[in-house]
Each structure stands twice: as structure tokens, then as C-alpha cells.
């Protein structure tokens, strides 16, 4: 698992403790993490995780997002290798109560976590009285066998809520008006509450076809260089097309071409 995390997931590794039965009833552990823990700490970890001799616990390190992604992939890999994943079944679940905001990993500031045009749960009152990181959004996904099939939301249809929501993320009212003026104008005329979801047909077909690679069920799949080999796209454009589109190339000096 440690080698898999390094070679296939690009992680620095996957820590672990293998529990073994010691002289007492408390399991003893071995592994790189266990080497840095006292026996009592290992026994407490076994109690908290409800593990026993012969079991193993893995540790993922990094930012929260990195650790969660690695832990999720590790969980799926272990389940597959142990044969505990149900074969031929379709298990659905709804994912709800998405956080409206998060702290950006690069900026360190409050940002929208998913869809900025979703209605916050609690409306304007929540935006004015709650900690932004505690506000939930009316967003939802439907997942089957761990694959996201559709995403949706109840959309924000009130200009005052939209302006306040963007203000929390550091955008001024003037900026919102400039960028989304047409939407705000329509809302000011009056828009009913509305929402929905968008299914990914290719993801549904992928599950039905039981293939791990979604490119196998897409009509015109792109390769890893984002090229459509069937259509030959992207392809060079003749000079007259550049002029029609009012586009001028600014390539490195050794590759400059004159349209």
C-alpha cells in the first residue's frame, strides 16, 4: 500500500500500524507509525478504531484535501483486494448539506466551496449571523457505487442574498453587478425559487458497461494531451481565420509565425 501510494497516487507514502497480539490483551503494533508511539498510545488507537490482532490502520498525510483523497482511494483499493465490494450491484446515495464556503488552500481566504449561485440554507439571516464556514448550501449530488452521477442545487434567486453571499467571499457589490448584471436584473423583475440537477450520461453508461475508463463510452474521447484523434482537433488554423477572429499570436521568438 505504501508503494502504491508513492507510485500510483503521487503521494509521499502511506503510514500504517499492523496490530499484533502481545503478552496482554492489548494489541501491540509494528510499522513506521508504531515506532514513534508509546505502547499505551497504540493500545488506545486500537480501542478507538475497534481493531484487533491481524488488523492494520493506515494514515494519510498532507493538506486536508490531499489526505482525504488519498484515504478514499486507499479504502477503495483495500476493499477491492479483499473482495468485500459487492459485484453487480448498484447502490445509490444522496450527498447533501455541502458547505457554502471554505478556506482556499492557495489564498488562505474565504472562498465559495462549490457553486456560488446556490441558495444558502437559512437565506440572508444565515449570511448575516453565522460563521461563514458553518453555513450550508442547498446543493446535492447523487452517487452510485462511489461515482457521482448528477449534481444540482436550489439556485439563489434573490439579488440581496447574492450580493451578500459574494461579499463574504470578498467581492464588492459593484463587481457582482458588473459580472452578473443580466442575472441580477432578471431577478429584480421577480424570479420564483428554482433548482434541478444535471446528470452525467457518460458516467451512467460507464457504470452500466462496467468499464473503469470513461473514455471507452464517450463518442469522441480526448486523449491525455486533450486531443480528439478522430476529429484531428485541435488543428492549425489558416492565417485568414486568425484575422477574422481578431486574434494575433505572440509565440516565443524562435516559433513566431506571421498570420
Short mmCIF file of N, CA and C in Angstrom, two decimals, residues 202-203 205-206 213-222:
data_model
loop_
_atom_site.label_atom_id
_atom_site.label_comp_id
_atom_site.label_asym_id
_atom_site.label_seq_id
_atom_site.Cartn_x
_atom_site.Cartn_y
_atom_site.Cartn_z
N UNK A 202 -22.64 10.02 -19.68
CA UNK A 202 -21.48 9.16 -19.93
C UNK A 202 -21.08 8.39 -18.68
N UNK A 203 -21.24 9.00 -17.50
CA UNK A 203 -20.91 8.29 -16.26
C UNK A 203 -21.90 7.16 -15.99
N UNK A 205 -23.54 5.47 -18.33
CA UNK A 205 -23.22 4.41 -19.29
C UNK A 205 -21.98 3.65 -18.85
N UNK A 206 -21.01 4.38 -18.29
CA UNK A 206 -19.79 3.72 -17.81
C UNK A 206 -20.10 2.67 -16.75
N UNK A 213 -12.68 2.89 -17.39
CA UNK A 213 -12.21 4.04 -18.16
C UNK A 213 -13.38 4.69 -18.90
N UNK A 214 -13.68 5.92 -18.53
CA UNK A 214 -14.84 6.59 -19.11
C UNK A 214 -14.64 6.89 -20.59
N UNK A 215 -13.39 6.90 -21.06
CA UNK A 215 -13.14 7.15 -22.49
C UNK A 215 -13.72 6.05 -23.37
N UNK A 216 -13.93 4.87 -22.77
CA UNK A 216 -14.48 3.75 -23.55
C UNK A 216 -15.94 3.96 -23.93
N UNK A 217 -16.64 4.89 -23.26
CA UNK A 217 -18.06 5.07 -23.53
C UNK A 217 -18.38 6.48 -24.03
N UNK A 218 -17.36 7.26 -24.32
CA UNK A 218 -17.56 8.61 -24.85
C UNK A 218 -17.41 8.56 -26.37
N UNK A 219 -18.30 9.22 -27.08
CA UNK A 219 -18.29 9.15 -28.54
C UNK A 219 -17.00 9.70 -29.12
N UNK A 220 -16.56 10.83 -28.63
CA UNK A 220 -15.34 11.46 -29.15
C UNK A 220 -14.40 11.75 -27.99
N UNK A 221 -13.76 10.72 -27.44
CA UNK A 221 -12.92 10.93 -26.25
C UNK A 221 -11.64 11.68 -26.59
N UNK A 222 -11.16 12.44 -25.63
CA UNK A 222 -9.88 13.12 -25.76
C UNK A 222 -8.80 12.24 -25.12
#
